[in-house]
Amino acid sequence: MPKSLSLLPHWMQHYRRDWLAGDLSASIIVALLLIPQGLAYAQLAGLPPMAGLYASIGPLLVYGFFGSSMTQSVGPMAITSAMTAAALAPLAAPGSTQYLLLAATLTLLSGLMLTLFGLFKLGGITRILSLPVIQGFSAGTALLIALGQTGALLGTVWRGDTLPALVTNLPAALQALALPQVLFGLIGLALMWLAANPTSQLLGKLGVADKAAQMAGKILPLLVMLALAALLATLDSTHQIKTLGQLPAAHLSSPAITGLHRLDLASVQSLLLPALLIGLAGFLQSITVAQSMAAERQQTSPAARHPGISANRELLALGNCNLASALVGGMPVSGGFSRTVVNTNAGAQTPLAGMLSAVWIILALWALLPLLAFLPQALLAATIILATARMISLSQLRQAWHFDYRDGVAWLMTFVGVLLTGPMIGIALGVGIAIALYLWRSQQPHIAIVGRVAQSEHYRNVLRHQVETTPEVLAVRIDENLYFANIANVIAQINTQLSQHPASRQLLLILSAVNSIDYSAVNALKDWQRGLADQGTTLHLAEVKGPVLDTLRHGDFLDQLIHPPFISTHAAMQTLSPQELDYSI
């Protein structure tokens, strides 16, 4: 293969002509969705509508060169848009020149951070968030977004980054309601909803193929929006329905670059944490979407020997996409689930579909820009409300609670935290809850008293299996890593078991499930071992893993043991049990 071609993405090197039809059809459909969504999400972020369209062009072109998913659709999303508004609202007035500069800088910083994470191969960074925390954050943010867009839907001003702020501003919003605008918003919302899920279900019952029915459910709401916009265009200006109005001519520019010299250091520093959180939230959404679609398609390709989804490559790709968005005056972007599903179902085979979508959007900016002025703001708000409503699922809470009440608590606390503090503090709270949940669980580790399964070398929990035990030897399996936060609890539990087995003079700790041990835990074990010896009980270890054994060798704890760690529980029992007991097979 020529060297010039080897520099191209893998899918470009192996592109097949028969993929073009699918990529072309998917690109047109996704472009039709991206235009109203880009306009809506820009308004949600407090930015001019055009910013959402700019953010839908550069990132799609860039992702094709750096991304690892074949059907990922990158662009503005509801959660990152809401987080952008929450981050910038305290710093500048929405729509002001300073606000635009801060938004582009925020996008630039987020892109730089994600790119650096990718270069340092930190793709596992999202593991700091558990699934219940992610779900609670998404549901809480989605509810805030939907409530915040209700004002625009009904033609009034109802704003607030948190639920208390929304409640406080509700009386003034109610007083400003006008019946024509309320009716238009509610009727538009109902029609767009009916054109989506109910229509898809009806078409499915009529025998239409599932993919075609789902595609119709995505396209028909857009047609409803266009039909209502066309209706408004034929009426005189007395209808009082707010529309986008005249949009400026397309002009790709970068406030982050041209105006960077106007930013003071304090403003940049204030954007660092929001940029990190928005980047992580966007990456988490993107990698989840990419992995879901790849699993559904059983993607080892479509290009032969495609390397599959790489978290580190996705970090690099999303970082570069945000850099591209910042350079053209856009906003933070990420992969979107609904758009990616549409892209996949419409026949997309490679990232060429996304790149072609960017081309169609550019052509739309050139040819259709005057017509976009008639799009009603209420229907853009309806687009956001319908998109975010799907993210609010109480069934997730029920499932988490049923599986483990602690997971349910994490879901609920994150959800309530987002509602009370907003998405920016909410996601930070989610990280804290995930860490606290880990500490909570690991502080109460499971330990098991084990005995031998008859005529074997296998040892199992005495509470779950019929096993043989030796009164003189208490064999305890520890099912958790040992560190400063749980060692006292572990020792307390084992001391309780020793008190219930007074005949035991040999204590065997089975560390087969222990992958790490810290300095605090080792010192606690040393002190405990001396106390046990004073009471006439000898401490032994078995099945110590290599990394744990290496750690123990750094100190003198092993030197204080009468016997080196046993290679297996059975070997230990053969040595420690009274001679009259037969532990042979």
Coordinates of C-alpha atoms in Angstrom, one line a residue, residues 4-429:
S4 CA 0.2 8.2 1.4
L5 CA -2.8 5.8 1.7
S6 CA -1.4 4.2 4.9
L7 CA -1.8 7.6 6.6
L8 CA -5.6 7.5 6.0
P9 CA -8.1 6.0 8.5
H10 CA -8.5 2.2 8.2
W11 CA -12.0 2.5 6.8
M12 CA -10.9 4.8 4.0
Q13 CA -8.1 2.4 3.0
H14 CA -10.7 -0.5 2.7
Y15 CA -13.7 1.4 1.5
R16 CA -16.0 -0.5 -0.9
R17 CA -18.2 1.0 -3.5
D18 CA -21.3 -0.9 -2.3
W19 CA -21.2 1.0 1.0
L20 CA -21.7 4.4 -0.7
A21 CA -25.5 4.1 -1.1
G22 CA -26.0 3.5 2.6
D23 CA -23.6 6.3 3.6
L24 CA -25.3 8.7 1.3
S25 CA -28.9 8.0 2.4
A26 CA -27.9 8.1 6.1
S27 CA -26.0 11.4 5.6
I28 CA -29.1 13.1 4.2
I29 CA -31.4 11.9 7.0
V30 CA -29.0 12.8 9.8
A31 CA -28.4 16.3 8.3
L32 CA -32.2 16.9 8.4
L33 CA -32.1 16.0 12.1
L34 CA -29.0 17.9 12.9
I35 CA -30.2 21.3 11.6
P36 CA -33.1 21.7 14.0
Q37 CA -31.3 20.0 16.8
G38 CA -28.2 22.2 16.4
L39 CA -30.4 25.3 16.4
A40 CA -32.2 24.1 19.5
Y41 CA -29.2 23.0 21.5
A42 CA -27.4 26.3 20.8
Q43 CA -30.3 28.2 22.3
L44 CA -30.2 25.8 25.3
A45 CA -26.6 26.7 25.8
G46 CA -27.4 30.4 25.7
L47 CA -25.6 30.8 22.3
P48 CA -26.8 32.2 18.9
P49 CA -28.6 29.5 16.9
M50 CA -25.8 29.5 14.3
A51 CA -23.3 28.2 16.8
G52 CA -25.2 24.9 16.9
L53 CA -24.9 24.6 13.1
Y54 CA -21.2 25.4 13.2
A55 CA -20.7 22.8 15.9
S56 CA -22.4 20.3 13.6
I57 CA -20.0 20.7 10.7
G58 CA -16.3 20.7 11.8
P59 CA -16.7 17.8 14.3
L60 CA -18.4 15.5 11.8
L61 CA -15.5 16.0 9.4
V62 CA -12.9 15.5 12.0
Y63 CA -14.4 12.4 13.6
G64 CA -14.1 10.6 10.3
F65 CA -10.3 10.8 10.6
F66 CA -9.9 10.0 14.3
G67 CA -12.9 8.1 15.6
S68 CA -13.1 4.3 16.1
S69 CA -16.9 3.9 15.6
M70 CA -18.3 3.4 12.1
T71 CA -21.6 5.0 12.8
Q72 CA -21.1 7.5 15.6
S73 CA -22.8 10.9 14.9
V74 CA -21.0 13.8 16.7
G75 CA -22.6 17.2 17.4
P76 CA -24.2 19.3 20.1
M77 CA -26.1 17.4 22.7
A78 CA -28.7 18.3 25.4
I79 CA -26.6 17.5 28.5
T80 CA -23.4 19.2 27.4
S81 CA -25.4 22.2 26.2
A82 CA -27.1 22.5 29.5
M83 CA -23.8 22.2 31.3
T84 CA -22.4 24.9 29.1
A85 CA -25.1 27.3 30.0
A86 CA -24.7 26.4 33.7
A87 CA -21.0 27.0 33.6
L88 CA -21.1 30.4 31.7
A89 CA -24.2 32.0 33.2
P90 CA -22.4 33.3 36.3
L91 CA -19.6 34.7 34.2
A92 CA -21.4 36.7 31.4
A93 CA -24.8 37.6 30.0
P94 CA -26.1 34.9 27.6
G95 CA -25.6 36.1 24.0
S96 CA -23.1 38.8 24.8
T97 CA -19.7 39.0 23.1
Q98 CA -18.0 38.0 26.3
Y99 CA -20.4 35.0 26.6
L100 CA -19.5 33.9 23.1
L101 CA -15.8 34.2 23.8
L102 CA -16.1 32.2 27.0
A103 CA -18.2 29.5 25.3
A104 CA -15.6 29.0 22.5
T105 CA -12.8 29.0 25.1
L106 CA -14.7 26.4 27.2
T107 CA -15.0 24.2 24.1
L108 CA -11.3 24.7 23.3
L109 CA -10.2 23.8 26.9
S110 CA -12.5 20.8 26.9
G111 CA -11.0 19.6 23.6
L112 CA -7.4 20.1 24.8
M113 CA -8.1 18.1 28.0
L114 CA -9.7 15.2 26.1
T115 CA -6.9 15.1 23.6
L116 CA -4.3 15.0 26.4
F117 CA -6.2 12.2 28.1
G118 CA -6.2 10.3 24.8
L119 CA -2.5 10.8 24.3
F120 CA -1.8 9.6 27.8
K121 CA -4.1 6.6 27.2
L122 CA -6.5 7.4 30.0
G123 CA -9.5 5.8 28.3
G124 CA -10.5 4.1 31.6
I125 CA -11.2 7.4 33.3
T126 CA -15.0 7.0 33.1
R127 CA -14.8 4.0 35.5
I128 CA -14.9 6.5 38.3
L129 CA -18.6 6.8 37.6
S130 CA -20.9 3.8 38.4
L131 CA -23.9 3.1 36.2
P132 CA -26.5 4.2 38.8
V133 CA -24.6 7.5 39.1
I134 CA -24.5 8.0 35.4
Q135 CA -28.2 7.2 35.1
G136 CA -29.2 9.4 38.0
F137 CA -27.2 12.3 36.5
S138 CA -28.7 11.8 33.1
A139 CA -32.2 11.7 34.4
G140 CA -31.8 14.7 36.7
T141 CA -30.2 16.8 34.0
A142 CA -32.8 15.7 31.5
L143 CA -35.6 16.8 33.8
L144 CA -34.0 20.2 34.4
I145 CA -33.6 20.7 30.7
A146 CA -37.2 19.7 30.0
L147 CA -38.5 22.0 32.7
G148 CA -36.3 24.8 31.5
Q149 CA -37.6 24.5 27.9
T150 CA -41.2 24.6 29.0
G151 CA -41.1 28.4 29.1
A152 CA -39.9 28.6 25.5
L153 CA -42.6 26.0 24.5
L154 CA -45.4 28.1 26.0
G155 CA -44.0 31.4 24.9
T156 CA -43.0 32.8 28.2
V157 CA -39.7 33.3 30.1
W158 CA -39.1 30.6 32.7
R159 CA -35.5 30.1 33.5
G160 CA -33.4 28.5 36.2
D161 CA -30.4 26.3 36.5
T162 CA -31.9 24.4 39.5
L163 CA -35.3 23.2 40.6
P164 CA -35.5 25.8 43.4
A165 CA -34.7 28.6 40.9
L166 CA -37.4 27.3 38.6
V167 CA -39.9 27.2 41.4
T168 CA -39.0 30.7 42.4
N169 CA -39.4 32.1 38.9
L170 CA -42.7 30.2 38.2
P171 CA -45.2 32.9 39.3
A172 CA -43.7 35.5 37.0
A173 CA -43.6 33.0 34.1
L174 CA -47.3 32.1 34.6
Q175 CA -48.3 35.8 34.6
A176 CA -46.7 36.3 31.2
L177 CA -48.5 33.4 29.5
A178 CA -50.6 34.2 26.4
L179 CA -53.2 31.8 25.2
P180 CA -52.3 31.7 21.4
Q181 CA -48.6 30.9 22.3
V182 CA -49.6 28.3 24.9
L183 CA -52.0 26.6 22.4
F184 CA -49.5 26.7 19.6
G185 CA -46.7 25.2 21.8
L186 CA -48.9 22.4 23.3
I187 CA -50.4 21.5 19.9
G188 CA -47.0 21.5 18.3
L189 CA -45.6 19.3 21.1
A190 CA -48.5 16.9 20.8
L191 CA -48.2 16.6 17.0
M192 CA -44.5 16.0 17.1
W193 CA -44.9 13.4 19.8
L194 CA -47.7 11.6 17.8
A195 CA -45.5 11.7 14.7
A196 CA -42.7 9.9 16.6
N197 CA -43.4 6.9 18.8
P198 CA -47.1 6.3 18.2
T199 CA -46.6 6.5 14.5
S200 CA -43.6 4.1 14.6
Q201 CA -45.7 1.6 16.6
L202 CA -48.6 2.0 14.3
L203 CA -46.5 1.4 11.2
G204 CA -44.9 -1.6 12.9
K205 CA -48.4 -3.1 13.5
L206 CA -49.3 -2.5 9.8
G207 CA -46.4 -4.6 8.8
V208 CA -43.8 -2.0 8.0
A209 CA -40.2 -3.2 8.7
D210 CA -38.9 -2.1 12.1
K211 CA -36.0 0.0 10.8
A212 CA -38.3 1.8 8.3
A213 CA -40.9 2.4 11.1
Q214 CA -38.3 3.8 13.4
M215 CA -36.9 6.0 10.7
A216 CA -40.3 7.4 10.0
G217 CA -40.7 8.2 13.7
K218 CA -37.5 10.3 13.5
I219 CA -38.4 12.1 10.2
L220 CA -42.1 12.8 10.7
P221 CA -41.6 15.2 13.7
L222 CA -39.3 17.2 11.5
L223 CA -41.9 17.4 8.8
V224 CA -44.5 18.5 11.4
M225 CA -42.1 21.3 12.4
L226 CA -41.6 22.4 8.8
A227 CA -45.3 22.3 8.1
L228 CA -46.1 24.5 11.2
A229 CA -43.2 26.9 10.2
A230 CA -44.6 27.1 6.7
L231 CA -48.0 27.9 8.2
L232 CA -46.6 30.8 10.2
A233 CA -44.8 32.1 7.1
T234 CA -48.1 32.5 5.4
L235 CA -49.6 34.4 8.3
D236 CA -49.1 38.1 9.1
S237 CA -46.8 39.1 12.0
T238 CA -49.8 39.5 14.4
H239 CA -49.7 35.8 15.4
Q240 CA -47.2 36.6 18.2
I241 CA -45.6 33.2 17.9
K242 CA -41.8 33.7 18.4
T243 CA -39.6 32.4 15.6
L244 CA -35.9 32.3 15.2
G245 CA -35.9 35.5 13.1
Q246 CA -33.4 36.6 10.6
L247 CA -30.2 34.6 11.0
P248 CA -26.8 36.2 10.2
A249 CA -25.0 35.1 7.1
A250 CA -22.8 32.0 7.6
H251 CA -19.4 33.2 8.8
L252 CA -17.1 30.6 10.3
S253 CA -14.9 32.3 12.9
S254 CA -13.3 31.6 16.2
P255 CA -13.9 33.9 19.2
A256 CA -11.6 31.6 21.1
I257 CA -8.7 32.5 18.8
T258 CA -9.5 36.1 17.6
G259 CA -10.5 37.2 21.1
L260 CA -8.3 35.2 23.3
H261 CA -6.2 38.2 24.2
R262 CA -9.2 39.8 25.8
L263 CA -9.6 37.0 28.4
D264 CA -8.1 37.5 31.8
L265 CA -6.4 34.6 33.6
A266 CA -9.1 34.5 36.3
S267 CA -11.8 33.8 33.6
V268 CA -9.7 31.0 32.1
Q269 CA -9.1 29.4 35.5
S270 CA -12.8 29.5 36.2
L271 CA -13.4 27.5 33.0
L272 CA -11.0 24.7 33.8
L273 CA -13.2 22.6 36.0
P274 CA -16.3 23.1 33.9
A275 CA -14.3 22.1 30.8
L276 CA -13.1 19.0 32.5
L277 CA -16.6 18.0 33.6
I278 CA -18.2 18.8 30.3
G279 CA -15.5 16.8 28.5
L280 CA -15.9 13.8 30.7
A281 CA -19.7 13.9 30.4
G282 CA -19.5 14.1 26.6
F283 CA -16.9 11.4 26.4
L284 CA -18.9 9.1 28.7
Q285 CA -22.0 9.6 26.4
S286 CA -19.9 9.1 23.3
I287 CA -18.1 5.9 24.3
T288 CA -21.3 4.4 25.6
V289 CA -23.1 5.1 22.3
A290 CA -20.1 3.8 20.3
Q291 CA -19.9 0.6 22.2
S292 CA -23.6 0.0 22.1
M293 CA -23.8 0.4 18.4
A294 CA -20.7 -1.7 17.8
A295 CA -22.1 -4.5 20.0
E296 CA -25.4 -4.4 18.2
R297 CA -23.8 -4.6 14.7
Q298 CA -21.2 -7.1 16.0
Q299 CA -18.7 -4.7 14.6
T300 CA -15.3 -6.1 13.9
S301 CA -15.7 -3.9 10.7
P302 CA -17.5 -2.9 8.3
A303 CA -14.0 -2.7 7.0
A304 CA -12.2 -6.1 7.3
R305 CA -10.0 -6.4 10.4
H306 CA -11.3 -3.1 11.8
P307 CA -9.7 -2.7 15.3
G308 CA -13.1 -2.0 17.0
I309 CA -14.0 0.6 19.6
S310 CA -11.0 2.1 21.4
A311 CA -11.6 4.3 24.4
N312 CA -8.3 6.1 23.9
R313 CA -9.0 6.7 20.2
E314 CA -12.5 8.0 21.2
L315 CA -10.8 10.4 23.6
L316 CA -8.5 11.7 20.9
A317 CA -11.4 11.9 18.4
L318 CA -13.8 13.7 20.7
G319 CA -11.0 16.0 21.8
N320 CA -10.2 16.9 18.2
C321 CA -13.9 17.4 17.5
N322 CA -14.2 19.9 20.3
L323 CA -11.1 21.7 19.0
A324 CA -12.6 21.9 15.6
S325 CA -15.9 23.2 17.1
A326 CA -14.0 25.9 19.0
L327 CA -12.1 27.0 15.9
V328 CA -15.3 27.6 13.9
G329 CA -17.1 29.3 16.8
G330 CA -19.2 26.4 17.9
M331 CA -19.9 24.7 21.3
P332 CA -19.0 21.5 23.1
V333 CA -20.0 18.4 21.2
S334 CA -20.3 14.7 21.9
G335 CA -21.7 11.5 20.4
G336 CA -25.5 11.4 20.5
F337 CA -27.5 8.2 21.0
S338 CA -30.6 9.1 19.0
R339 CA -28.7 10.5 16.0
T340 CA -26.3 7.6 16.0
V341 CA -29.2 5.1 16.0
V342 CA -30.8 7.0 13.1
N343 CA -27.5 7.0 11.3
T344 CA -27.1 3.3 11.8
N345 CA -30.6 2.4 10.9
A346 CA -30.5 4.6 7.8
G347 CA -27.7 2.4 6.4
A348 CA -24.5 4.2 7.4
Q349 CA -21.5 1.9 6.9
T350 CA -18.6 4.2 7.6
P351 CA -17.8 7.7 9.0
L352 CA -18.2 9.0 5.4
A353 CA -22.0 9.3 6.3
G354 CA -21.2 11.9 9.0
M355 CA -18.7 13.7 6.7
L356 CA -21.4 14.0 4.0
S357 CA -23.9 15.2 6.6
A358 CA -21.5 18.1 7.3
V359 CA -21.5 18.9 3.5
W360 CA -25.3 18.9 3.4
I361 CA -25.4 21.3 6.4
I362 CA -22.9 23.6 4.6
L363 CA -25.2 23.6 1.5
A364 CA -28.2 24.3 3.7
L365 CA -26.5 27.3 5.3
W366 CA -25.9 28.6 1.8
A367 CA -29.3 27.9 0.2
L368 CA -31.8 27.6 3.0
L369 CA -30.7 30.1 5.6
P370 CA -33.5 32.6 5.1
L371 CA -36.1 29.9 5.5
L372 CA -34.8 28.9 8.9
A373 CA -35.9 32.3 10.2
F374 CA -39.5 31.0 10.3
L375 CA -38.8 28.0 12.6
P376 CA -40.8 28.6 15.8
Q377 CA -38.8 28.7 19.0
A378 CA -41.6 26.7 20.7
L379 CA -41.0 23.8 18.3
L380 CA -37.3 23.9 18.9
A381 CA -38.1 23.7 22.6
A382 CA -40.4 20.8 21.8
T383 CA -37.6 19.0 20.1
I384 CA -35.4 19.2 23.2
I385 CA -38.2 18.2 25.5
L386 CA -39.1 15.1 23.5
A387 CA -35.4 14.2 23.3
T388 CA -34.7 14.6 27.0
A389 CA -38.0 12.9 28.1
R390 CA -36.6 9.6 26.9
M391 CA -33.7 10.0 29.3
I392 CA -35.9 10.1 32.4
S393 CA -36.6 6.5 33.4
L394 CA -37.8 5.6 36.9
S395 CA -37.5 1.9 35.9
Q396 CA -33.7 2.4 36.1
L397 CA -34.1 3.4 39.7
R398 CA -36.3 0.4 40.5
Q399 CA -33.9 -2.0 38.8
A400 CA -30.9 -0.5 40.7
W401 CA -32.7 -0.6 44.0
H402 CA -33.9 -4.1 43.5
F403 CA -30.3 -5.2 42.6
D404 CA -28.7 -3.5 45.6
Y405 CA -30.3 -0.8 47.7
R406 CA -27.0 1.0 47.8
D407 CA -27.0 1.4 44.0
G408 CA -30.6 2.7 44.3
V409 CA -29.4 5.3 46.9
A410 CA -26.6 6.4 44.6
W411 CA -29.1 6.8 41.7
L412 CA -31.5 8.8 43.9
M413 CA -28.8 11.0 45.5
T414 CA -27.3 11.9 42.2
F415 CA -30.7 12.7 40.7
V416 CA -31.8 14.9 43.6
G417 CA -28.3 16.5 43.7
V418 CA -28.5 17.5 40.1
L419 CA -32.0 19.0 40.6
L420 CA -31.0 21.0 43.6
T421 CA -27.5 22.2 42.5
G422 CA -27.6 22.0 38.7
P423 CA -25.7 19.8 36.2
M424 CA -22.2 21.2 36.8
I425 CA -22.1 20.6 40.5
G426 CA -24.3 17.5 39.9
I427 CA -21.8 15.6 37.9
A428 CA -19.0 16.5 40.4
L429 CA -21.4 15.2 43.1

